[in-house]
Amino acid sequence: MRTTLSNFLLLALVTFMPMKANCLDASFHKKNYRSLQNKTEIRIPPHFFWGYFRNHATLGGYGFSIVNFSDLKDNQLVLPFHNQKGLYAGAAAHGIIYGCSYQYNASAPPTPTNFVAYDTQTNELHEIGLWATEGYEMARVQDMAYNYKNETLYGIIFMQGSSKLVSFSTTTGAMKVVCSLKETIGALAVDKDGVFYGITREGILVTLDSETGNCSTIMQLPYGELYLSQSLDFDLSTGLLYWASNTSNDTSETYLIEINLKSKTTTNHGVIGAKSVLVGLSIPFAWGGLHSPSHVRELSAIPDSEGANRVTLKWKKPTTLFNGEPLTELSNYKVYRNNKFVCELNASLEDNIVEYVDDNIDVPGTYFYEVATINSEGEGERYHASCYVGYDAPEPVHNIVIKPLSGCRGTSISWEAPQKGKNNGFFSSEGLSYSIFRNDDDSKPIAEHLTEPFFTDDKIDVLRGYYYTVVAKNKYGSSKAISEWVIVGSALRLPLKETFDDGFDQKWRVWDANNDNYSWSFNKGFSAAILGDYFFGAEYIINPTLTPNDIHTTNEWIISPPLQFGSQKKCKVTIKVRSTHNETLIVSMGNTNLVSDQIEKKKLSILPSESDENDIIKQSIYAAEFNVPEGVFCIGLNLVTPIKESRQSCILIEEINIEEIDITNNNSINEITLPPYYNPIDMSVIAKGLEGSLLQLYNTSGMLILERIVPTRGIIYFPEFLKGVYICTVGKYVLKLVI
């Protein structure tokens, strides 16, 4: 059951959970349209309108969709969104719907992501850039509208208890505050004359003054207070205003409300979809009205094949009026380039295919064309096409492969050369070269004027994470591509103790080797409720409420920084761990921190840890030892436990210690045999010089079961143990103990 809320803050605080799971500068210079203010027409609604369904009970997904105007339950999902990405709001301009996207977060507010452009003709989505400027990360975009009078895209944001009118750049996505509004506004539209309209939280239709922020009442709408997200848009063919309304009068459906500003009346056309939330309402229109022509067909913009500054436009004449009736007369075609009038061509019903060559282009670049058909009623619906004209810069390089060199002392980088132009223009590989930049330092390349698609960076000293930018360039421009990152640099000296504090991720690599997007997390505290207390560390949890249902296996790695080992050494890896179930950790070694270079050395069988009197899971200690040659190596821990049927388990590694043990002393005792009683073992043969050293006893699974300090006489008393084999370490010695 949903509670009716009068506080409009819900518009900003509502959780935008989806049901399921380079842009064109489309500005417009308005000319020669016929006014409808003094003309009486029979209302014939358009065949469809566009919108973004954030929720829909029967659509089978969420995303950009088409709605049949005569049957509002007839909806088609044409561009689904996935991966918990959604759209706050949107508005159409010249056949392109611009919008502000976000990333849904289960445990935090939505995160603003890219400003996007959806081309309704090609069904393509372009990501332009981040729309939330610094300080506006918590802003919620309520609705958007395009003003054809000044060719500007606007929006309403709600932030810190008030509404603001903002503008958006259609080329960069940047948001700019225009003014603060005197009322809280939840929907926005702009008419053909550039007048702003909005709806207040009380359901009052108002006009907005973009300079002062004042709001002037037009009428009270009979549909209650606003609820969830709203969207307004004018049908500029008729001057009627439409509202995708979700109000407190009905808490489960969205209605299409028609508002006649002349008569100040409303018409409810019915429910849109099923239990839906619709944003980005966009209604196709023709400047000349319903009886002007529909758009031309099969418009294409073809650049010159040899790189000249010339474009050939081709199209077919329309066959109907905008209202769907047959086209019986036409007089002209109008051609616009980058929103400016280029020419007017005579038109005839007998000429089905029309061609126009635009050779009046000064410089190479991307050009946006619109073509409209004219009859006695005025200019019909526009249709667009675009292309890049002239010689082009190279596209970004592909498939950058970056690998650490042996010992992680540097990196090797390779890539695939560009095969076409950056903007799909004319491209030649003549004069192509590459520059390489490391991390964020774009002031000085570490290599330039490269002609081959590879480079070795072997001059790295500081151990940390690195990524590379590869810039491909010719005399017409450049493009760049960014690599994945690696951890390389000078090896660390042993011993190494890792407690997962700040800087952990600058030296250790974590790999999701089974590519299921679910792996170790660090210092998040997700395990606190399971283990009984909050502990820092690396945790992996299988839980029905936390873990995606499609996670069935584990292959999760933590790999150390490069470590320098001396000659005649053993490597000892000790972990402090808490676990609720049996787990398997494989200890490995490799000459880099790539999974593919790691070789299994030991297998640790982690047992469920005991609980103390406060039901806190206690810490256990495990260790593994193996020979290691002299050189630089990385040590890995690989979790390979099968997912249990109960889908419940938790392992938390609190500390990792890596050290080297000297194995050159010939006096080391290789094996000691004891009966299973309270018997002392005389360690004095090797205790000389080890007084006060820590002696540790492990079972063959690597679990620490006993610790003692070596006394002066070297006599160690062991309690009774089960028969079996144990590993004893003291100082630099490793013993095999058989009971």
XYZ file of C-alpha atoms in Angstrom:
739
model
C 0.000 0.000 0.000
C 1.349 3.422 -0.860
C 0.748 6.351 1.462
C -0.461 9.586 -0.106
C 2.137 12.280 0.497
C 1.478 15.977 0.294
C 5.100 16.913 0.710
C 6.598 17.430 -2.700
C 9.998 16.379 -1.409
C 8.996 12.900 -2.512
C 9.705 14.004 -6.047
C 13.347 14.400 -5.078
C 13.647 11.540 -2.605
C 11.836 8.774 -4.482
C 14.039 5.763 -5.246
C 14.416 5.391 -8.989
C 14.585 1.595 -9.116
C 14.211 0.258 -12.667
C 11.725 -2.604 -13.079
C 14.141 -4.936 -14.786
C 16.767 -4.922 -15.917
C 29.753 13.001 -29.525
C 26.194 13.924 -30.118
C 24.590 16.065 -32.775
C 24.033 19.703 -31.954
C 20.404 19.773 -33.000
C 19.514 23.417 -32.603
C 16.916 24.962 -34.938
C 16.346 28.342 -36.564
C 12.598 28.795 -36.867
C 11.319 30.408 -40.083
C 8.087 30.694 -42.027
C 5.674 28.616 -39.985
C 1.961 29.445 -40.026
C 0.414 30.532 -36.763
C -2.458 28.410 -35.471
C -3.764 30.980 -33.034
C -6.546 32.215 -35.344
C -7.243 28.946 -37.153
C -9.921 26.413 -36.271
C -8.932 22.808 -36.905
C -10.455 19.444 -36.168
C -8.269 17.746 -33.597
C -6.681 14.630 -35.102
C -4.085 13.389 -32.630
C -0.688 12.222 -33.824
C -0.311 8.502 -34.316
C 2.167 8.103 -31.462
C 4.415 9.862 -29.009
C 7.753 9.037 -27.414
C 8.646 8.546 -23.779
C 10.932 6.773 -21.365
C 9.203 4.206 -19.173
C 10.950 4.047 -15.828
C 8.392 1.486 -14.685
C 5.824 -0.569 -16.572
C 4.046 -3.667 -15.283
C 3.676 -5.473 -18.623
C 6.336 -4.041 -20.946
C 9.019 -6.559 -19.958
C 11.685 -3.943 -19.326
C 12.304 -0.228 -19.081
C 13.694 2.379 -21.491
C 12.738 4.518 -24.500
C 9.369 3.524 -25.897
C 6.626 4.441 -28.359
C 3.019 4.925 -27.204
C 0.047 4.667 -29.568
C -1.997 7.827 -29.073
C -5.294 6.132 -29.959
C -4.556 3.144 -27.684
C -2.456 4.226 -24.721
C -1.914 0.624 -23.611
C -0.271 -0.172 -26.954
C 3.379 0.440 -26.011
C 6.588 -0.680 -27.714
C 9.958 -0.795 -25.949
C 12.408 0.323 -28.641
C 15.619 0.932 -26.656
C 15.855 -0.960 -23.343
C 18.153 0.187 -20.542
C 20.127 -2.332 -18.483
C 22.507 -2.698 -15.525
C 20.455 -0.555 -13.143
C 20.827 2.547 -15.320
C 17.878 4.886 -15.631
C 16.708 8.308 -16.820
C 15.568 11.134 -14.567
C 13.965 13.189 -17.341
C 14.238 14.035 -21.032
C 13.007 16.271 -23.845
C 13.062 16.119 -27.645
C 14.720 18.596 -29.994
C 14.649 17.955 -33.744
C 14.054 14.236 -33.489
C 16.644 13.705 -30.738
C 15.610 13.110 -27.126
C 18.149 14.427 -24.629
C 18.119 13.197 -21.069
C 19.900 13.028 -17.698
C 20.778 9.483 -16.719
C 21.615 7.966 -13.353
C 22.952 4.745 -11.828
C 20.698 3.001 -9.338
C 22.359 2.018 -6.037
C 20.693 -0.445 -3.665
C 22.260 1.022 -0.516
C 22.691 4.700 -1.464
C 20.967 7.489 -3.433
C 21.107 7.294 -7.244
C 24.349 8.531 -8.786
C 24.172 11.034 -11.688
C 25.867 9.665 -14.793
C 25.924 10.812 -18.408
C 23.880 13.289 -20.349
C 22.534 11.191 -23.237
C 21.046 11.752 -26.678
C 18.609 9.244 -28.174
C 18.148 9.556 -31.936
C 14.536 8.538 -32.605
C 15.254 7.986 -36.310
C 18.231 5.640 -35.965
C 17.356 4.187 -32.511
C 20.911 4.990 -31.337
C 21.920 6.259 -27.919
C 24.950 8.552 -27.537
C 26.584 9.370 -24.202
C 27.782 12.965 -24.220
C 29.262 13.826 -20.836
C 28.492 14.242 -17.145
C 25.541 16.552 -16.569
C 25.808 17.056 -12.766
C 28.380 19.760 -12.148
C 30.310 19.928 -8.873
C 28.000 20.640 -5.971
C 24.919 19.351 -7.805
C 25.516 15.602 -7.417
C 22.358 15.307 -5.283
C 20.157 17.259 -7.691
C 17.094 15.456 -9.071
C 15.967 16.457 -12.557
C 12.156 16.566 -12.502
C 11.403 17.375 -16.161
C 12.991 18.914 -19.258
C 11.796 20.981 -22.241
C 13.320 22.423 -25.418
C 12.805 26.091 -26.277
C 12.783 26.482 -30.085
C 12.620 30.255 -29.694
C 16.219 30.498 -28.444
C 17.382 26.950 -29.292
C 18.111 25.999 -25.675
C 17.364 22.895 -23.639
C 15.985 23.537 -20.144
C 15.170 21.508 -17.064
C 13.741 21.708 -13.581
C 15.886 20.374 -10.748
C 14.868 19.885 -7.133
C 17.625 20.344 -4.569
C 17.834 21.360 -0.915
C 14.111 21.992 -0.668
C 13.616 24.225 -3.714
C 13.246 24.138 -7.494
C 15.631 25.717 -9.960
C 15.370 26.344 -13.676
C 18.528 25.102 -15.400
C 19.848 24.855 -18.944
C 21.829 22.056 -20.572
C 24.404 22.136 -23.335
C 23.421 19.632 -26.005
C 27.071 19.260 -27.021
C 28.688 18.738 -23.603
C 25.780 17.987 -21.281
C 26.925 20.687 -18.841
C 24.176 22.017 -16.576
C 23.887 25.710 -15.686
C 21.473 27.314 -13.210
C 19.240 29.960 -14.838
C 17.244 31.040 -11.789
C 15.665 29.860 -8.547
C 11.896 29.451 -8.779
C 9.485 30.908 -6.240
C 7.373 27.731 -6.297
C 8.214 24.037 -6.171
C 7.747 22.810 -9.753
C 7.541 19.199 -10.901
C 6.894 19.435 -14.659
C 8.078 21.747 -17.458
C 7.083 22.646 -21.032
C 7.818 25.511 -23.462
C 5.454 26.653 -26.218
C 6.414 27.804 -29.723
C 6.755 31.397 -28.531
C 9.240 30.508 -25.789
C 6.827 30.782 -22.828
C 7.653 28.448 -19.900
C 4.892 26.416 -18.232
C 5.069 24.322 -15.087
C 2.932 22.432 -12.585
C 3.304 23.074 -8.852
C 3.199 20.423 -6.164
C -0.443 21.375 -5.496
C -1.368 20.625 -9.113
C -1.596 24.262 -10.296
C -0.578 25.074 -13.882
C 1.604 28.199 -13.954
C 3.813 30.209 -16.283
C 7.431 30.729 -15.237
C 9.513 33.885 -15.561
C 13.026 32.700 -16.420
C 14.571 35.962 -15.184
C 12.844 36.469 -11.819
C 11.670 32.941 -11.014
C 8.130 34.227 -10.431
C 5.206 31.902 -11.145
C 1.823 33.120 -12.436
C -1.267 30.952 -11.968
C -3.203 29.835 -15.042
C -5.567 27.222 -13.631
C -6.028 24.578 -10.965
C -5.776 21.137 -12.513
C -8.438 18.695 -11.257
C -6.065 15.800 -10.643
C -4.673 16.344 -7.154
C -1.165 16.840 -5.914
C 1.846 15.570 -7.835
C 3.239 12.144 -7.068
C 6.376 10.462 -8.430
C 7.721 11.809 -11.735
C 5.776 13.926 -14.220
C 6.341 15.054 -17.795
C 4.840 17.868 -19.876
C 5.119 18.548 -23.610
C 3.394 20.754 -26.159
C 2.044 19.387 -29.385
C 3.394 22.290 -31.430
C 1.192 21.302 -34.370
C -1.912 22.348 -32.426
C -0.743 24.305 -29.396
C -2.322 21.763 -27.011
C -0.402 20.829 -23.879
C -0.071 17.200 -22.728
C 0.755 15.896 -19.276
C 1.868 12.396 -18.303
C 0.264 12.708 -14.879
C 0.865 10.613 -11.784
C -1.045 12.261 -8.944
C -2.182 11.427 -5.455
C -5.736 10.896 -6.735
C -4.663 7.539 -8.135
C -1.500 6.061 -6.711
C -0.981 3.281 -9.224
C -1.445 4.680 -12.736
C -0.205 7.421 -15.057
C -2.750 9.268 -17.211
C -2.383 11.293 -20.403
C -4.055 14.638 -19.686
C -4.750 17.120 -22.501
C -4.764 20.788 -21.455
C -6.399 23.399 -23.706
C -4.915 26.739 -22.696
C -7.464 28.752 -24.693
C -10.520 27.269 -23.008
C -8.726 26.320 -19.788
C -10.201 22.852 -19.941
C -8.680 19.401 -19.558
C -9.380 16.027 -21.164
C -8.277 12.736 -19.641
C -7.316 10.384 -22.484
C -6.835 7.423 -20.139
C -4.136 5.295 -18.576
C -0.695 5.085 -20.207
C 0.585 1.529 -20.123
C 0.062 -0.406 -16.886
C 1.197 0.911 -13.489
C 3.802 2.918 -15.332
C 5.995 5.930 -14.686
C 6.689 7.870 -17.894
C 9.292 10.636 -18.278
C 10.648 12.383 -21.368
C 7.225 12.810 -22.996
C 7.958 13.914 -26.594
C 5.280 14.584 -29.219
C 6.225 14.761 -32.941
C 4.962 17.893 -34.665
C 4.833 19.895 -37.893
C 5.244 23.666 -37.832
C 2.568 24.108 -40.463
C -0.020 22.146 -38.495
C -1.851 18.898 -39.021
C -2.502 19.515 -42.723
C 1.095 20.265 -43.621
C 3.194 17.415 -45.067
C 4.650 14.535 -43.124
C 8.436 14.069 -43.173
C 10.399 13.075 -46.273
C 11.359 9.405 -46.561
C 14.773 7.702 -46.649
C 16.806 10.862 -46.180
C 20.573 10.259 -46.412
C 23.611 12.535 -46.243
C 26.519 11.129 -48.282
C 29.978 12.719 -47.976
C 32.324 12.883 -50.953
C 34.194 9.582 -51.333
C 37.540 11.335 -51.992
C 37.407 13.685 -49.011
C 36.201 16.853 -50.755
C 34.047 19.309 -48.766
C 30.845 18.216 -50.456
C 27.664 16.392 -49.360
C 24.962 14.787 -51.450
C 21.490 14.694 -49.890
C 18.965 12.185 -51.210
C 15.370 11.591 -50.164
C 11.945 10.483 -51.300
C 8.932 12.728 -51.167
C 6.355 12.153 -48.398
C 3.126 10.404 -49.272
C 0.862 11.732 -46.522
C 0.010 14.831 -44.572
C 1.091 15.013 -40.968
C -2.394 13.927 -39.875
C -2.145 10.774 -42.001
C -4.342 11.901 -44.894
C -2.989 11.495 -48.471
C -0.627 14.178 -49.745
C -2.284 15.928 -52.686
C -0.060 18.956 -53.186
C 3.393 20.215 -52.350
C 5.316 23.266 -53.470
C 8.857 23.279 -52.088
C 11.536 21.565 -50.040
C 13.552 23.473 -47.473
C 17.082 22.380 -46.595
C 18.775 23.374 -43.326
C 22.413 22.842 -42.410
C 23.422 23.080 -38.749
C 20.052 24.713 -38.063
C 20.462 27.471 -40.639
C 18.481 27.777 -43.855
C 20.527 26.686 -46.894
C 18.161 26.655 -49.838
C 14.635 26.070 -51.071
C 13.967 23.647 -53.934
C 10.946 23.411 -56.167
C 8.908 20.262 -55.522
C 6.532 18.200 -57.594
C 4.334 15.200 -56.845
C 5.781 13.568 -59.954
C 9.346 13.584 -58.602
C 9.638 10.693 -56.166
C 13.420 10.784 -55.569
C 15.086 14.140 -54.919
C 18.811 14.883 -54.822
C 20.662 17.982 -53.688
C 24.451 18.564 -53.667
C 25.772 20.927 -51.010
C 29.223 22.058 -52.147
C 29.246 25.347 -50.276
C 31.104 23.953 -47.241
C 34.193 25.802 -46.066
C 35.849 23.476 -43.558
C 35.752 19.767 -42.717
C 33.481 18.774 -39.864
C 30.229 17.103 -38.841
C 27.179 18.676 -40.467
C 23.584 18.217 -39.377
C 20.951 18.493 -42.129
C 17.180 18.803 -41.933
C 14.752 18.653 -44.830
C 11.115 19.762 -44.680
C 8.334 19.631 -47.277
C 6.148 22.704 -47.881
C 2.536 22.883 -49.044
C -0.079 25.634 -48.833
C -0.518 25.012 -45.080
C 3.120 25.649 -44.314
C 6.274 23.786 -43.404
C 5.785 20.129 -42.610
C 7.592 17.794 -40.260
C 11.379 17.951 -40.474
C 13.616 14.941 -40.934
C 17.348 14.841 -40.219
C 20.580 13.198 -41.317
C 24.213 13.939 -40.566
C 27.688 13.084 -41.771
C 31.313 14.114 -41.466
C 32.658 16.019 -44.466
C 36.290 16.057 -45.623
C 39.493 14.411 -44.450
C 39.226 13.041 -40.950
C 41.379 12.431 -37.884
C 42.012 8.784 -36.940
C 39.513 6.926 -34.793
C 40.732 5.782 -31.344
C 42.991 2.741 -31.364
C 41.372 -0.594 -30.506
C 42.116 -3.494 -28.198
C 44.837 -2.001 -26.013
C 46.653 -4.871 -24.270
C 48.767 -3.936 -21.263
C 50.862 -6.492 -19.381
C 53.399 -6.247 -16.572
C 56.925 -7.281 -17.450
C 58.482 -10.162 -15.511
C 58.896 -9.089 -11.902
C 56.432 -6.233 -12.524
C 59.366 -3.938 -13.300
C 57.520 -2.258 -16.178
C 54.834 -2.790 -18.791
C 54.398 -3.793 -22.394
C 51.636 -2.065 -24.362
C 50.185 -3.030 -27.734
C 47.117 -1.970 -29.714
C 45.339 -2.247 -33.055
C 45.829 0.616 -35.485
C 42.863 2.821 -36.550
C 41.081 1.678 -39.684
C 38.699 4.586 -40.254
C 38.089 8.219 -39.441
C 37.213 9.462 -35.992
C 33.927 10.856 -37.306
C 33.445 8.282 -40.093
C 34.951 10.748 -42.549
C 37.586 10.092 -45.201
C 40.657 8.535 -43.579
C 44.151 7.650 -44.743
C 46.889 6.039 -42.623
C 49.452 8.340 -44.231
C 51.240 10.376 -41.563
C 49.699 8.369 -38.711
C 51.708 8.324 -35.456
C 51.201 7.624 -31.762
C 52.036 9.251 -28.440
C 51.874 7.532 -25.049
C 50.952 9.236 -21.778
C 51.135 7.666 -18.328
C 48.267 8.169 -15.872
C 46.900 11.716 -15.588
C 50.074 13.430 -16.765
C 49.049 14.722 -20.182
C 51.665 17.466 -20.207
C 54.541 15.306 -21.391
C 54.346 11.992 -23.252
C 56.630 9.146 -22.223
C 56.867 8.300 -25.933
C 55.898 10.099 -29.141
C 56.219 9.872 -32.915
C 55.748 6.097 -32.714
C 54.819 4.463 -36.004
C 54.387 0.876 -34.752
C 51.470 -0.200 -32.503
C 53.486 -1.258 -29.452
C 55.685 0.191 -26.710
C 57.628 -1.041 -23.651
C 57.684 1.152 -20.548
C 60.598 -0.183 -18.482
C 61.507 2.985 -16.615
C 59.139 2.721 -13.654
C 60.420 3.033 -10.093
C 57.465 3.839 -7.837
C 55.242 0.835 -7.095
C 51.619 1.812 -7.776
C 48.781 1.485 -10.259
C 49.352 2.784 -13.787
C 47.205 3.208 -16.885
C 48.110 4.622 -20.283
C 46.557 6.931 -22.841
C 47.370 6.130 -26.465
C 46.918 9.138 -28.762
C 46.635 8.466 -32.491
C 47.097 11.527 -34.679
C 47.537 12.809 -38.208
C 47.533 16.326 -39.621
C 43.718 16.484 -39.439
C 43.417 15.796 -35.735
C 43.792 13.178 -33.042
C 41.915 10.736 -30.871
C 42.762 8.962 -27.669
C 42.035 5.657 -25.997
C 42.691 4.710 -22.374
C 44.018 1.329 -21.298
C 43.146 -0.842 -18.344
C 45.484 -0.441 -15.380
C 48.318 -2.487 -13.922
C 50.340 -2.416 -10.712
C 54.073 -2.311 -11.424
C 57.224 -0.841 -9.936
C 60.161 -1.665 -7.672
C 59.768 -4.856 -5.625
C 59.161 -4.644 -1.888
C 61.487 -6.147 0.709
C 60.192 -8.838 3.042
C 58.512 -9.340 5.417
C 55.206 -7.853 4.154
C 52.264 -7.371 6.483
C 48.932 -6.340 4.960
C 46.068 -5.221 7.197
C 43.929 -3.661 4.424
C 44.322 -0.090 5.556
C 44.620 2.941 3.251
C 46.682 2.346 0.134
C 45.959 -1.365 -0.071
C 44.544 -1.108 -3.587
C 47.585 0.812 -4.820
C 49.817 -2.257 -4.442
C 47.679 -5.408 -4.459
C 45.680 -6.721 -7.429
C 42.199 -8.164 -7.075
C 40.817 -10.271 -9.909
C 37.298 -11.484 -10.594
C 38.622 -14.429 -12.606
C 35.226 -15.971 -13.371
C 33.922 -12.603 -14.634
C 30.672 -12.750 -12.677
C 31.017 -9.142 -11.414
C 31.072 -10.375 -7.835
C 34.326 -10.663 -5.919
C 36.198 -9.616 -2.786
C 35.134 -6.383 -1.132
C 37.332 -4.441 1.274
C 36.549 -2.736 4.573
C 32.848 -2.487 3.680
C 31.537 -4.122 6.834
C 28.981 -6.280 4.994
C 30.084 -9.214 7.167
C 29.493 -7.430 10.486
C 26.006 -8.844 10.995
C 27.265 -12.337 10.170
C 30.479 -12.361 12.215
C 29.014 -10.495 15.171
C 31.271 -7.440 15.006
C 32.855 -5.069 12.498
C 36.313 -6.099 11.269
C 38.467 -4.564 8.564
C 39.643 -6.869 5.812
C 38.857 -8.646 2.555
C 35.427 -10.274 2.653
C 33.497 -12.567 0.340
C 29.892 -13.301 1.226
C 27.263 -15.621 -0.209
C 23.898 -14.506 1.086
C 20.427 -14.760 -0.498
C 19.745 -11.066 0.140
C 23.140 -9.773 -1.012
C 24.463 -12.121 -3.696
C 22.957 -12.162 -7.230
C 21.156 -15.417 -8.003
C 23.330 -16.141 -11.041
C 26.512 -16.481 -8.919
C 27.316 -20.206 -8.808
C 31.117 -20.482 -8.525
C 34.038 -18.672 -6.979
C 37.361 -17.867 -8.600
C 38.387 -14.732 -6.750
C 42.008 -13.622 -6.433
C 44.094 -11.362 -4.206
C 47.655 -11.050 -5.522
C 50.494 -9.348 -3.682
C 52.830 -6.623 -4.923
C 56.140 -7.806 -6.404
C 58.371 -9.127 -3.601
C 62.148 -9.645 -3.579
C 63.237 -13.142 -2.409
C 66.816 -14.110 -1.663
C 68.639 -17.353 -2.456
C 68.006 -20.576 -0.482
C 64.742 -19.297 0.965
C 61.312 -20.598 1.748
C 58.206 -18.443 1.487
C 55.830 -18.501 4.437
C 52.336 -17.083 3.974
C 50.245 -16.601 7.129
C 46.662 -15.388 7.123
C 44.362 -14.360 9.949
C 40.843 -15.270 8.956
C 37.260 -15.625 10.159
C 34.926 -18.037 8.395
C 31.434 -19.400 8.917
C 31.834 -22.430 6.625
C 34.482 -24.639 5.034
C 36.433 -22.672 2.442
C 39.320 -23.485 0.111
C 42.126 -20.993 -0.497
C 44.910 -21.809 -2.941
C 48.264 -20.148 -2.268
C 50.165 -19.469 -5.498
C 53.283 -17.761 -6.828
C 54.055 -16.091 -10.144
C 56.551 -13.729 -11.732
C 53.772 -11.120 -12.257
C 50.485 -10.235 -10.583
C 48.450 -11.611 -13.491
C 46.279 -14.638 -12.778
C 47.649 -16.355 -15.886
C 51.191 -16.249 -14.426
C 50.289 -17.725 -11.029
C 51.277 -21.335 -10.179
C 49.593 -23.250 -7.350
C 51.866 -23.984 -4.385
C 49.696 -24.954 -1.427
C 46.022 -25.499 -0.663
C 44.573 -24.216 2.622
C 41.396 -25.844 3.917
C 39.743 -23.158 6.038
C 37.496 -24.559 8.774
C 34.530 -22.786 10.372
C 35.763 -20.536 13.163
C 34.463 -20.880 16.715
C 32.280 -18.267 18.419
C 33.013 -16.640 21.746
C 30.555 -16.055 24.588
C 29.246 -12.937 22.756
C 28.576 -14.891 19.533
C 31.477 -13.148 17.800
C 33.245 -15.403 15.297
C 36.824 -15.810 16.515
C 39.929 -15.395 14.420
C 41.888 -18.411 13.157
C 45.430 -18.487 11.776
C 46.605 -20.556 8.797
C 50.007 -20.791 7.151
C 51.571 -22.279 4.040
C 55.265 -22.753 3.255
C 57.001 -23.571 -0.009
C 60.366 -23.176 -1.667
C 60.941 -20.095 -3.750
C 63.931 -19.330 -5.990
C 65.863 -16.108 -5.816
C 64.142 -13.279 -7.658
C 60.993 -11.141 -7.730
C 57.640 -12.882 -7.377
C 54.013 -12.129 -6.539
C 52.081 -14.293 -4.064
C 48.418 -15.036 -4.685
C 45.415 -16.198 -2.649
C 42.638 -17.753 -4.741
C 39.200 -18.522 -3.280
C 37.800 -21.565 -5.130
C 35.026 -22.802 -2.822
C 31.921 -24.081 -4.666
C 28.759 -22.148 -3.813
C 26.772 -24.062 -1.221
C 23.169 -25.104 -1.747
C 22.100 -23.016 1.224
C 23.693 -19.961 -0.415
C 25.133 -18.899 2.916
C 28.805 -18.449 3.691
C 31.193 -15.726 4.770
C 34.981 -15.487 4.831
C 36.914 -12.466 6.063
C 40.715 -12.207 5.743
C 41.902 -9.680 8.306
C 45.639 -9.915 7.782
C 48.140 -11.399 5.321
C 51.782 -11.871 6.303
C 54.424 -12.927 3.781
C 57.980 -13.678 4.936
C 61.017 -15.641 3.810
C 62.679 -18.404 5.862
C 66.339 -19.312 5.601
C 66.833 -23.011 4.726
C 70.654 -23.078 4.473
C 71.406 -24.358 8.049
C 72.499 -28.020 7.911
C 71.743 -28.635 11.623
C 67.987 -28.442 11.026
C 66.028 -31.452 12.285
C 63.884 -32.758 9.431
C 61.487 -34.982 11.382
C 60.583 -35.674 15.019
C 58.347 -38.575 16.100
C 56.364 -38.526 19.374
C 53.844 -40.861 21.026
C 50.421 -39.268 21.577
C 50.934 -38.424 25.281
C 52.056 -35.493 27.383
C 55.712 -35.862 26.426
C 58.424 -33.265 26.317
C 60.520 -32.799 23.212
C 64.132 -31.756 23.623
C 64.629 -28.863 21.198
C 67.963 -27.865 22.725
C 69.824 -29.262 19.710
C 68.554 -26.313 17.689
C 67.517 -23.981 20.477
C 70.915 -22.398 20.782
C 70.474 -18.763 19.969
C 66.659 -19.153 19.691
C 65.769 -18.532 23.309
C 62.646 -16.416 23.441
C 61.710 -17.257 19.812
C 58.129 -18.117 18.915
C 57.441 -21.755 18.090
C 54.270 -22.387 16.025
C 52.591 -25.713 15.318
C 50.282 -26.188 12.304
C 48.193 -29.091 11.070
C 48.546 -30.189 7.446
C 45.654 -27.910 6.446
C 47.811 -24.972 7.488
C 45.773 -24.091 10.581
C 47.719 -22.806 13.601
C 46.922 -24.976 16.630
C 49.652 -24.114 19.150
C 52.138 -21.349 19.980
C 54.967 -21.517 22.545
C 57.978 -19.382 23.461
C 61.265 -21.359 23.394
C 62.711 -21.408 26.974
C 66.387 -21.134 27.796
C 66.967 -24.899 28.009
C 65.065 -25.572 24.779
C 62.640 -28.076 26.375
C 59.139 -27.744 24.902
C 56.169 -29.566 26.438
C 53.393 -30.457 24.021
C 49.869 -31.367 25.163
C 48.186 -34.499 23.902
C 47.277 -34.419 20.184
C 45.506 -36.752 17.811
C 47.760 -38.993 15.802
C 48.950 -37.365 12.614
C 51.510 -35.134 10.954
C 52.168 -31.554 12.070
C 54.458 -28.777 10.883
C 56.549 -26.966 13.458
C 58.300 -23.657 12.776
C 60.718 -21.875 15.074
C 62.961 -19.055 13.983
C 64.321 -19.988 10.575
C 63.728 -23.735 11.049
C 60.877 -25.872 9.740
C 60.293 -29.325 11.317
C 57.991 -32.206 10.542
C 56.351 -33.562 13.717
C 54.784 -37.064 13.587
C 52.586 -38.191 16.486
